[in-house]
XYZ file of C-alpha atoms in Angstrom:
621
model
C -32.400 201.080 137.243
C -30.558 203.280 134.751
C -27.183 202.603 133.187
C -26.668 206.240 132.227
C -23.675 207.869 133.810
C -21.988 204.561 134.626
C -18.196 204.851 134.851
C -16.100 203.176 132.169
C -15.684 199.430 132.569
C -18.304 198.988 135.277
C -21.604 197.156 135.202
C -24.211 197.234 137.932
C -26.649 194.369 137.559
C -30.136 194.312 139.010
C -29.080 191.432 141.250
C -26.164 193.444 142.670
C -27.473 196.991 142.769
C -24.866 199.278 144.258
C -22.003 196.820 143.674
C -20.233 197.773 140.447
C -17.878 195.156 139.011
C -15.051 196.523 136.897
C -13.554 194.949 133.782
C -10.531 195.897 131.684
C -10.967 198.375 128.853
C -12.179 196.553 125.710
C -9.724 196.057 122.861
C -10.589 197.066 119.275
C -9.002 194.877 116.597
C -9.446 193.230 113.196
C -9.765 189.548 112.374
C -10.719 187.273 109.512
C -9.139 186.480 106.152
C -7.057 189.063 104.299
C -9.220 191.213 102.058
C -12.330 190.420 104.091
C -11.299 191.668 107.532
C -13.903 192.215 110.221
C -13.776 194.782 113.009
C -14.508 193.755 116.562
C -14.271 194.659 120.222
C -12.909 192.074 122.643
C -14.246 192.637 126.153
C -11.865 190.636 128.318
C -12.634 190.032 131.998
C -10.163 190.220 134.844
C -7.920 187.166 134.764
C -9.092 186.065 138.207
C -12.727 185.988 137.079
C -12.272 184.569 133.576
C -14.471 181.618 132.723
C -14.138 179.023 129.984
C -17.311 180.168 128.242
C -17.417 183.209 125.952
C -20.212 185.401 124.583
C -20.414 186.392 120.917
C -22.753 189.265 120.012
C -24.236 189.485 116.499
C -25.594 192.847 115.365
C -28.899 193.437 113.610
C -28.876 194.867 110.093
C -28.838 198.489 108.981
C -30.410 201.223 111.042
C -31.397 198.704 113.714
C -27.687 198.181 114.386
C -27.171 201.935 114.855
C -30.062 201.973 117.334
C -28.940 198.893 119.282
C -25.207 199.699 119.268
C -25.126 201.207 122.751
C -27.273 198.487 124.319
C -25.196 195.691 122.798
C -22.092 197.318 124.247
C -23.766 197.099 127.652
C -24.515 193.399 127.105
C -20.806 192.847 126.371
C -19.747 194.885 129.402
C -22.116 192.954 131.659
C -20.817 189.601 130.438
C -17.192 190.689 130.759
C -17.766 191.977 134.286
C -19.192 188.548 135.171
C -16.083 186.796 133.834
C -17.198 185.858 130.313
C -14.893 187.035 127.484
C -17.151 188.790 124.985
C -16.789 189.768 121.361
C -19.026 192.143 119.452
C -18.232 192.672 115.796
C -19.373 194.191 112.510
C -20.525 191.948 109.672
C -18.880 192.204 106.249
C -19.864 195.436 104.506
C -21.189 196.870 107.778
C -19.797 199.181 110.446
C -15.988 199.344 110.408
C -15.513 196.060 108.573
C -14.190 195.646 105.066
C -16.588 196.013 102.132
C -19.817 197.840 101.399
C -23.528 197.220 100.947
C -23.190 196.416 97.244
C -21.322 193.153 97.782
C -22.880 190.082 96.226
C -24.010 187.033 98.205
C -23.967 188.932 101.509
C -25.887 186.332 103.607
C -23.338 183.624 102.801
C -20.548 186.024 103.742
C -22.373 187.009 106.924
C -22.613 183.347 107.958
C -18.868 183.003 107.400
C -18.436 186.126 109.531
C -20.222 184.466 112.454
C -18.065 181.355 112.097
C -14.890 183.474 111.961
C -16.031 185.435 114.992
C -16.692 182.279 117.031
C -13.253 180.910 116.176
C -11.650 184.258 117.013
C -13.442 184.512 120.357
C -12.322 181.017 121.329
C -8.702 181.858 120.526
C -8.515 185.442 121.791
C -10.792 184.879 124.774
C -9.288 181.589 125.874
C -12.556 179.637 125.864
C -13.517 176.223 124.534
C -17.231 176.907 123.996
C -19.319 179.993 123.339
C -22.751 181.432 123.821
C -24.107 183.421 120.895
C -26.420 186.405 121.355
C -28.062 188.077 118.387
C -30.684 190.722 117.728
C -33.157 190.530 114.827
C -31.299 189.404 111.680
C -28.194 188.941 113.819
C -30.109 186.364 115.877
C -31.091 184.554 112.688
C -27.518 184.426 111.405
C -26.337 183.289 114.837
C -28.889 180.464 114.756
C -27.910 179.271 111.286
C -24.199 179.330 112.104
C -24.688 177.631 115.477
C -26.656 174.804 113.854
C -23.502 173.948 111.867
C -21.234 173.702 114.929
C -20.831 171.666 118.099
C -19.064 174.299 120.228
C -22.065 176.583 120.846
C -23.323 175.905 124.364
C -26.285 178.250 124.166
C -28.163 180.672 121.929
C -29.822 183.924 123.001
C -32.133 185.191 120.258
C -33.581 188.660 120.839
C -36.580 189.311 118.556
C -35.215 186.878 115.955
C -36.228 187.080 112.315
C -38.003 183.737 112.015
C -39.357 184.161 108.487
C -37.116 186.087 106.128
C -39.944 186.893 103.738
C -41.842 188.719 106.489
C -38.688 190.619 107.464
C -38.074 191.799 103.901
C -41.671 193.020 103.742
C -41.058 194.971 106.967
C -37.947 196.603 105.498
C -39.828 197.463 102.319
C -42.679 199.063 104.254
C -40.222 200.993 106.426
C -38.549 202.316 103.305
C -41.875 203.412 101.878
C -42.896 205.317 105.021
C -39.938 207.693 104.825
C -38.413 209.558 101.945
C -36.753 206.375 100.694
C -38.661 204.497 97.990
C -38.390 200.989 99.485
C -37.714 198.784 96.482
C -35.536 200.481 93.879
C -35.526 200.227 90.102
C -32.620 197.746 90.160
C -34.504 195.508 92.589
C -32.397 196.459 95.588
C -34.083 197.402 98.831
C -33.441 200.676 100.634
C -34.708 200.997 104.174
C -33.984 203.756 106.709
C -30.814 204.749 104.886
C -29.328 201.274 104.393
C -29.318 199.300 101.166
C -29.758 195.574 100.609
C -29.083 194.242 97.116
C -31.705 192.257 95.244
C -29.651 189.068 95.606
C -29.228 189.594 99.341
C -32.923 190.345 99.854
C -33.876 187.252 97.852
C -31.527 185.091 99.905
C -32.829 186.460 103.215
C -36.406 185.885 102.018
C -35.729 182.166 101.751
C -34.774 181.826 105.421
C -37.330 180.160 107.687
C -36.112 179.105 111.117
C -39.181 176.890 111.515
C -37.645 174.602 108.894
C -34.444 173.929 110.846
C -33.361 170.298 110.711
C -30.481 170.679 113.147
C -30.644 172.094 116.663
C -28.652 175.339 116.993
C -27.573 174.662 120.587
C -28.600 172.548 123.584
C -29.909 175.683 125.322
C -31.961 178.433 123.694
C -33.371 181.629 125.173
C -35.851 183.517 122.991
C -36.474 187.106 124.079
C -39.690 188.305 122.482
C -40.469 191.911 121.631
C -42.382 193.873 124.239
C -44.113 196.048 121.632
C -46.067 193.227 119.954
C -48.337 190.537 121.340
C -48.593 186.861 120.538
C -46.657 183.702 121.297
C -43.370 182.613 119.784
C -43.848 180.927 116.428
C -40.376 179.423 116.621
C -40.374 177.816 120.082
C -42.522 174.793 119.075
C -40.003 173.905 116.353
C -37.100 174.068 118.794
C -38.876 171.954 121.390
C -39.034 169.107 118.886
C -35.271 168.797 119.355
C -35.774 168.235 123.110
C -33.745 171.316 123.999
C -33.807 173.579 127.024
C -35.968 176.256 125.377
C -37.018 179.341 127.302
C -39.176 182.221 126.112
C -39.149 185.575 127.890
C -40.683 188.961 127.203
C -38.712 191.373 129.366
C -39.466 195.075 128.994
C -37.063 197.249 127.048
C -36.871 195.984 123.474
C -38.924 198.798 121.947
C -36.948 201.496 123.763
C -33.648 199.817 122.868
C -34.550 200.096 119.174
C -35.563 203.762 119.246
C -33.523 206.297 117.275
C -29.995 206.283 118.770
C -30.417 209.612 120.586
C -33.586 208.312 122.293
C -32.604 204.655 122.741
C -32.584 203.321 126.296
C -30.472 200.438 127.561
C -32.899 197.591 128.515
C -31.620 196.967 132.031
C -34.243 194.340 132.893
C -33.372 192.416 129.738
C -29.624 192.655 130.383
C -30.116 191.415 133.955
C -32.395 188.576 132.826
C -30.004 187.466 130.105
C -27.075 187.552 132.531
C -29.005 185.429 135.037
C -29.601 182.869 132.292
C -25.936 182.959 131.206
C -24.755 182.403 134.757
C -27.112 179.444 135.124
C -25.922 177.903 131.870
C -22.283 178.448 132.872
C -22.897 176.522 136.091
C -24.213 173.634 133.995
C -21.330 173.358 131.520
C -18.569 174.146 134.081
C -15.775 174.933 131.634
C -12.317 176.045 132.710
C -10.556 178.764 130.705
C -7.760 177.800 128.318
C -4.720 179.727 127.147
C -5.666 182.877 125.257
C -3.836 184.415 122.301
C -4.322 188.212 122.309
C -5.480 189.762 119.021
C -2.592 190.866 116.824
C -4.157 192.862 114.004
C -4.845 196.415 115.108
C -5.161 198.006 111.665
C -7.051 197.411 108.432
C -5.489 197.774 105.001
C -7.848 198.126 102.075
C -7.383 199.085 98.444
C -9.620 201.794 97.027
C -9.672 203.649 93.709
C -7.534 206.805 93.646
C -8.499 209.880 91.566
C -6.052 208.849 88.827
C -7.692 205.443 88.501
C -4.966 203.537 90.302
C -5.504 201.484 93.446
C -4.670 203.417 96.601
C -3.771 201.603 99.793
C -5.680 202.954 102.791
C -4.832 202.230 106.414
C -7.572 202.272 109.063
C -6.492 202.230 112.708
C -8.596 202.421 115.897
C -7.142 205.018 118.277
C -7.750 206.353 121.773
C -7.306 210.042 122.537
C -6.454 211.466 125.944
C -8.660 214.262 127.273
C -6.747 215.141 130.420
C -9.355 213.255 132.455
C -9.992 209.581 133.172
C -11.912 209.452 129.889
C -10.240 208.494 126.630
C -12.084 209.196 123.398
C -12.386 206.537 120.717
C -11.874 207.268 117.062
C -11.054 205.585 113.787
C -8.016 207.084 112.043
C -8.035 206.596 108.274
C -4.910 207.495 106.311
C -3.257 206.817 102.985
C -0.528 204.248 103.510
C 2.633 206.146 102.632
C 5.993 204.492 103.236
C 8.061 207.574 102.361
C 9.080 209.075 105.700
C 9.944 212.369 104.003
C 6.433 212.847 102.586
C 4.862 216.235 103.263
C 2.311 216.555 106.091
C -1.247 215.921 104.962
C -4.450 217.844 105.702
C -6.826 216.145 108.118
C -10.598 215.998 108.470
C -12.285 215.482 111.837
C -15.753 213.919 111.512
C -18.121 214.308 114.464
C -21.129 212.258 115.563
C -24.493 212.853 113.956
C -26.825 212.778 116.936
C -26.002 209.655 118.943
C -24.980 207.543 115.942
C -21.520 206.128 116.582
C -18.475 206.910 114.492
C -19.684 205.144 111.330
C -21.872 208.198 110.664
C -25.433 208.428 109.351
C -26.154 205.526 106.992
C -22.451 204.560 107.340
C -21.604 207.693 105.349
C -18.558 208.625 107.440
C -16.944 205.242 106.696
C -17.400 205.724 102.975
C -16.169 209.316 102.938
C -13.192 208.656 105.207
C -11.895 205.820 103.043
C -12.633 207.777 99.869
C -10.767 210.875 101.047
C -7.859 208.855 102.444
C -7.450 207.319 98.990
C -7.068 210.900 97.742
C -4.322 211.711 100.202
C -6.133 213.065 103.254
C -6.099 211.933 106.866
C -9.553 211.441 108.410
C -10.502 210.852 112.038
C -14.011 209.552 112.722
C -14.561 210.523 116.347
C -16.967 209.516 119.088
C -17.359 212.412 121.506
C -17.503 211.494 125.190
C -20.579 209.450 126.108
C -21.479 208.654 122.485
C -20.751 205.435 120.597
C -17.648 203.757 121.960
C -16.308 206.709 123.958
C -17.166 206.524 127.666
C -18.689 209.597 129.308
C -16.522 212.092 131.124
C -16.388 211.738 134.914
C -19.764 212.488 136.529
C -21.396 212.904 133.094
C -24.143 210.839 131.481
C -24.074 208.691 128.374
C -25.847 209.583 125.157
C -25.948 213.359 125.668
C -26.070 214.604 122.088
C -25.498 218.313 122.787
C -22.840 217.760 125.422
C -21.340 220.845 127.094
C -17.988 219.037 126.914
C -18.093 218.498 123.139
C -15.922 221.532 122.370
C -13.267 220.142 124.730
C -13.503 216.769 122.979
C -13.031 218.456 119.604
C -10.015 220.333 120.979
C -8.463 217.070 122.210
C -9.001 215.400 118.824
C -7.542 218.374 116.934
C -4.519 218.382 119.222
C -4.066 214.675 118.517
C -4.220 215.244 114.756
C -1.741 218.109 114.890
C 0.783 216.757 117.406
C 0.533 212.972 117.059
C -0.428 212.580 113.407
C 1.310 215.711 112.113
C -1.612 217.147 110.145
C -0.754 220.214 108.071
C -4.196 221.694 108.682
C -7.504 220.474 110.078
C -11.077 220.626 108.804
C -14.296 219.874 110.703
C -17.307 218.032 109.266
C -20.543 217.318 111.110
C -24.228 216.653 110.494
C -27.058 217.763 112.809
C -25.548 217.952 116.317
C -22.141 217.346 114.734
C -22.721 220.459 112.642
C -23.544 222.391 115.805
C -20.367 221.221 117.546
C -18.286 221.967 114.435
C -19.629 225.503 114.326
C -19.114 226.112 118.046
C -15.541 224.810 117.809
C -14.864 227.281 114.997
C -16.422 230.109 117.005
C -14.300 229.119 120.012
C -11.179 229.643 117.923
C -10.131 226.025 117.524
C -7.195 225.707 115.074
C -9.125 224.663 111.969
C -9.012 225.817 108.370
C -12.685 225.152 107.684
C -15.886 223.901 109.264
C -18.563 222.159 107.206
C -21.979 222.156 108.847
C -24.549 219.782 107.318
C -28.194 220.323 108.281
C -27.700 221.972 111.683
C -31.007 222.248 113.543
C -29.939 224.876 116.040
C -27.189 227.426 116.588
C -27.790 227.926 120.321
C -28.451 224.994 122.631
C -29.685 225.628 126.147
C -28.340 223.205 128.727
C -31.116 221.035 130.115
C -33.249 221.195 126.988
C -34.720 217.787 126.170
C -34.633 216.443 122.637
C -38.386 215.872 122.936
C -39.074 219.573 123.597
C -40.509 221.710 120.811
C -37.535 223.366 119.112
C -37.322 226.689 117.354
C -37.153 225.066 113.933
C -40.304 223.077 114.781
C -42.082 226.284 115.783
C -41.117 227.789 112.442
C -42.682 224.799 110.711
C -45.829 225.156 112.844
C -46.003 228.862 112.002
C -46.010 228.018 108.320
C -48.647 225.342 108.895
C -50.957 227.567 110.982
C -50.491 230.547 108.690
C -52.014 228.558 105.854
C -55.086 227.623 107.936
C -55.724 230.671 110.086
C -58.572 231.853 107.838
C -60.324 228.476 107.773
C -62.840 227.066 110.278
C -60.834 223.947 111.182
C -58.274 225.349 113.675
C -60.839 227.573 115.412
C -63.271 224.684 115.907
C -60.456 222.515 117.283
C -59.454 225.313 119.635
C -63.043 225.709 120.912
C -63.381 221.961 121.481
C -60.063 221.716 123.328
C -58.395 219.721 120.564
C -55.472 222.135 120.223
C -52.763 222.795 122.796
C -53.469 226.393 123.823
C -49.926 226.852 125.119
C -48.498 225.647 121.834
C -50.777 227.953 119.847
C -49.773 230.868 122.084
C -46.107 230.026 121.653
C -46.522 229.910 117.892
C -48.346 233.259 117.873
C -45.747 234.945 120.066
C -42.919 233.462 118.030
C -44.507 234.787 114.855
C -44.714 238.304 116.274
C -41.170 238.099 117.570
C -39.999 236.688 114.250
C -41.234 239.824 112.511
C -39.596 242.164 115.018
C -36.412 240.337 115.982
C -34.282 240.741 112.831
C -34.597 244.518 112.801
C -34.150 244.826 116.566
C -31.135 242.532 116.525
C -29.523 244.392 113.646
C -30.069 247.688 115.453
C -28.515 246.251 118.613
C -25.454 245.175 116.646
C -25.059 248.616 115.081
C -25.336 250.238 118.520
C -22.944 247.627 119.995
C -25.471 246.416 122.545
C -24.491 243.027 124.017
C -26.615 240.170 122.667
C -27.132 236.849 124.424
C -27.562 234.937 121.173
C -25.542 236.753 118.551
C -25.276 234.440 115.557
C -24.037 237.225 113.299
C -21.270 237.997 115.766
C -20.282 234.327 116.006
C -20.158 233.988 112.229
C -17.986 237.092 111.929
C -15.755 235.925 114.779
C -15.001 232.596 113.095
C -14.364 234.189 109.712
C -12.038 236.803 111.205
C -9.852 233.921 112.404
C -9.472 232.762 108.818
C -11.875 229.844 109.152
C -13.939 229.077 106.066
C -17.566 228.346 106.943
C -19.447 225.920 104.717
C -23.118 225.190 105.212
C -24.859 222.319 103.432
C -28.627 221.954 103.698
C -31.212 219.583 102.355
C -33.629 221.641 100.303
C -36.250 223.234 102.584
C -34.215 222.307 105.677
C -35.373 224.298 108.725
C -31.772 225.005 109.718
C -31.364 227.277 106.712
C -34.416 229.310 107.731
C -32.924 229.739 111.203
C -29.548 230.714 109.778
C -31.060 233.363 107.553
C -33.313 234.716 110.293
C -30.868 234.706 113.191
C -27.829 235.986 111.303
C -29.576 239.038 109.863
C -27.538 240.710 107.108
C -24.268 239.197 108.311
C -24.618 235.938 106.381
C -25.326 237.808 103.170
C -22.155 239.843 103.649
C -20.083 236.722 104.278
C -21.467 235.066 101.160
C -20.652 238.123 99.086
C -17.083 238.116 100.430
C -16.868 234.345 99.786
C -15.924 233.838 103.438
C -18.827 231.405 103.715
C -20.716 229.175 101.314
C -24.141 227.542 101.284
C -25.007 224.472 99.219
C -28.393 222.800 98.884
C -29.100 219.123 98.224
C -32.328 218.537 96.316
C -34.800 215.779 97.228
C -33.107 214.973 100.527
C -34.260 214.485 104.092
C -32.404 215.401 107.272
C -29.992 212.435 107.275
C -29.958 211.722 103.509
C -31.580 208.306 103.770
C -31.968 207.937 99.998
C -28.917 206.712 98.104
C -29.385 209.290 95.341
C -29.460 212.086 97.917
C -26.292 210.741 99.534
C -24.592 210.662 96.140
C -25.434 214.334 95.626
C -24.166 215.125 99.127
C -20.920 213.217 98.512
C -20.367 215.188 95.297
C -20.791 218.484 97.165
C -18.500 217.415 100.010
C -15.883 216.185 97.525
C -15.916 219.624 95.915
C -15.674 221.430 99.239
C -12.724 219.273 100.302
C -10.941 219.465 96.952
C -8.789 222.490 97.931
C -7.521 220.521 100.931
C -6.321 217.672 98.705
C -4.620 220.152 96.369
C -2.293 221.364 99.115
C -2.186 222.938 102.569
C -3.514 226.367 103.335
C -1.976 228.708 105.899
C -3.070 227.541 109.325
C -5.338 229.928 111.160
């Protein structure tokens, strides 16, 4: 059973296939002590179905959270639809919460976060006891916090980190397999674009759930990974406490933790967990109590301003109408200005990178939005329809990265910034698919002053193309690879023995021939005014003629630059000469800038590109 394409607020469990149960729209809010606020989503059930037991969801760490974000939303929706108030939240220094990855003593703070979240769920959800569900490190933190309380009726640990030392080794190895170096010179750990300080890594290393001396809850469900074999090494410890301990290995974990654009909601796991929750609820039989709705709907944080002073920044979750049943979610970040007569400010609209939600790749959008707001700009971090926390448009699927409706979503967000926020001018910023949508919005004549495209991988997306298909930029890379080996014996022997995909080789050969002919033929067609199906040069010129400044930023040797140069012909060179467009390169960077040093270089370039906007408004195109 697939959850893709499910209407907003509905969940269709395996036990009730064909019977969707609706729940109210979840409420975004902030909670926790001042200066250490946490961001969360309260999924409240219909009043008639509300039970006295709530579900708290604890995220995994780093890139695993970006991968699991969508699936954990479905867990919350399923619980809410069944009558259980649910809260999912971001730990300190993660997601939309206050702080950053450089904070000291993070594990202690994270434990306090879980305690704060439990207390908040009890108050806002109107429940007297809670169930806690966590994934990976989130399951570990949930366990440690639950063992210090008496109001946790049950624990659901999905692939829990039992031994912290083993987990830190995994993160280190993951960092070493990519472009990130794993352990850094200062002892901090960088893995898949997320950093863990030396102190935090050392503290996590000391955790061993097998050494627990206090039971975390009277009921425990351990959901083992389906991509590894072996028995639970933690269950025997828990059984010593004479608990109701269950171990399951439902399919879906590995697919849930794929890259966000490929991640699949684990329906069998969601259904199994919900069956367990319903059984536990029948055992505790708790009636709901009076609920106090969340009050804090904005975050205030102090950040350094360019002049060295402390700037107050306001971060507010917003919903944007699209003219359909779908409302888009975004995070509006502004300087807190009390002077009502202050001049309108320029605004930046940040789009999703692939299927990563509005925090951006490696949480980069959060950092940049707060940084630029401290310098006087308004920033909207947007989830396009079907991505992150924006539901899909009617009759559309979730998680469609190159959505045909994205340009309409961008238009709705720009209209919101101009009419509701009062932006003086608007700028677009996007990476990968976000770069593509930024460019197409500029070409479509959206009212923007500039569009910054970071590492676009394509300039023309054909509807129905799968992300797993071989793309044009991949063929260009294969051409370069084969060209270097064509005069050696290796590829010919592989071809004779059937070890090479003949269709792929043929495609590469044809693409190479076409690559030599196409630029001249395309340029001739433009001169003769022949209509072109894919006319990148024409699209570039069209955007520039509307007064839109085009800014391209590429990691060095990025395939998107090769495509831009090849498909635009001489047009890009002319635009560069006229300074209507710019191209910047980031050295020693991969596609999503997973290394901190590469991100720092990218931030410096983006700061420079946005500097004119902070100096004052430009005439609106």
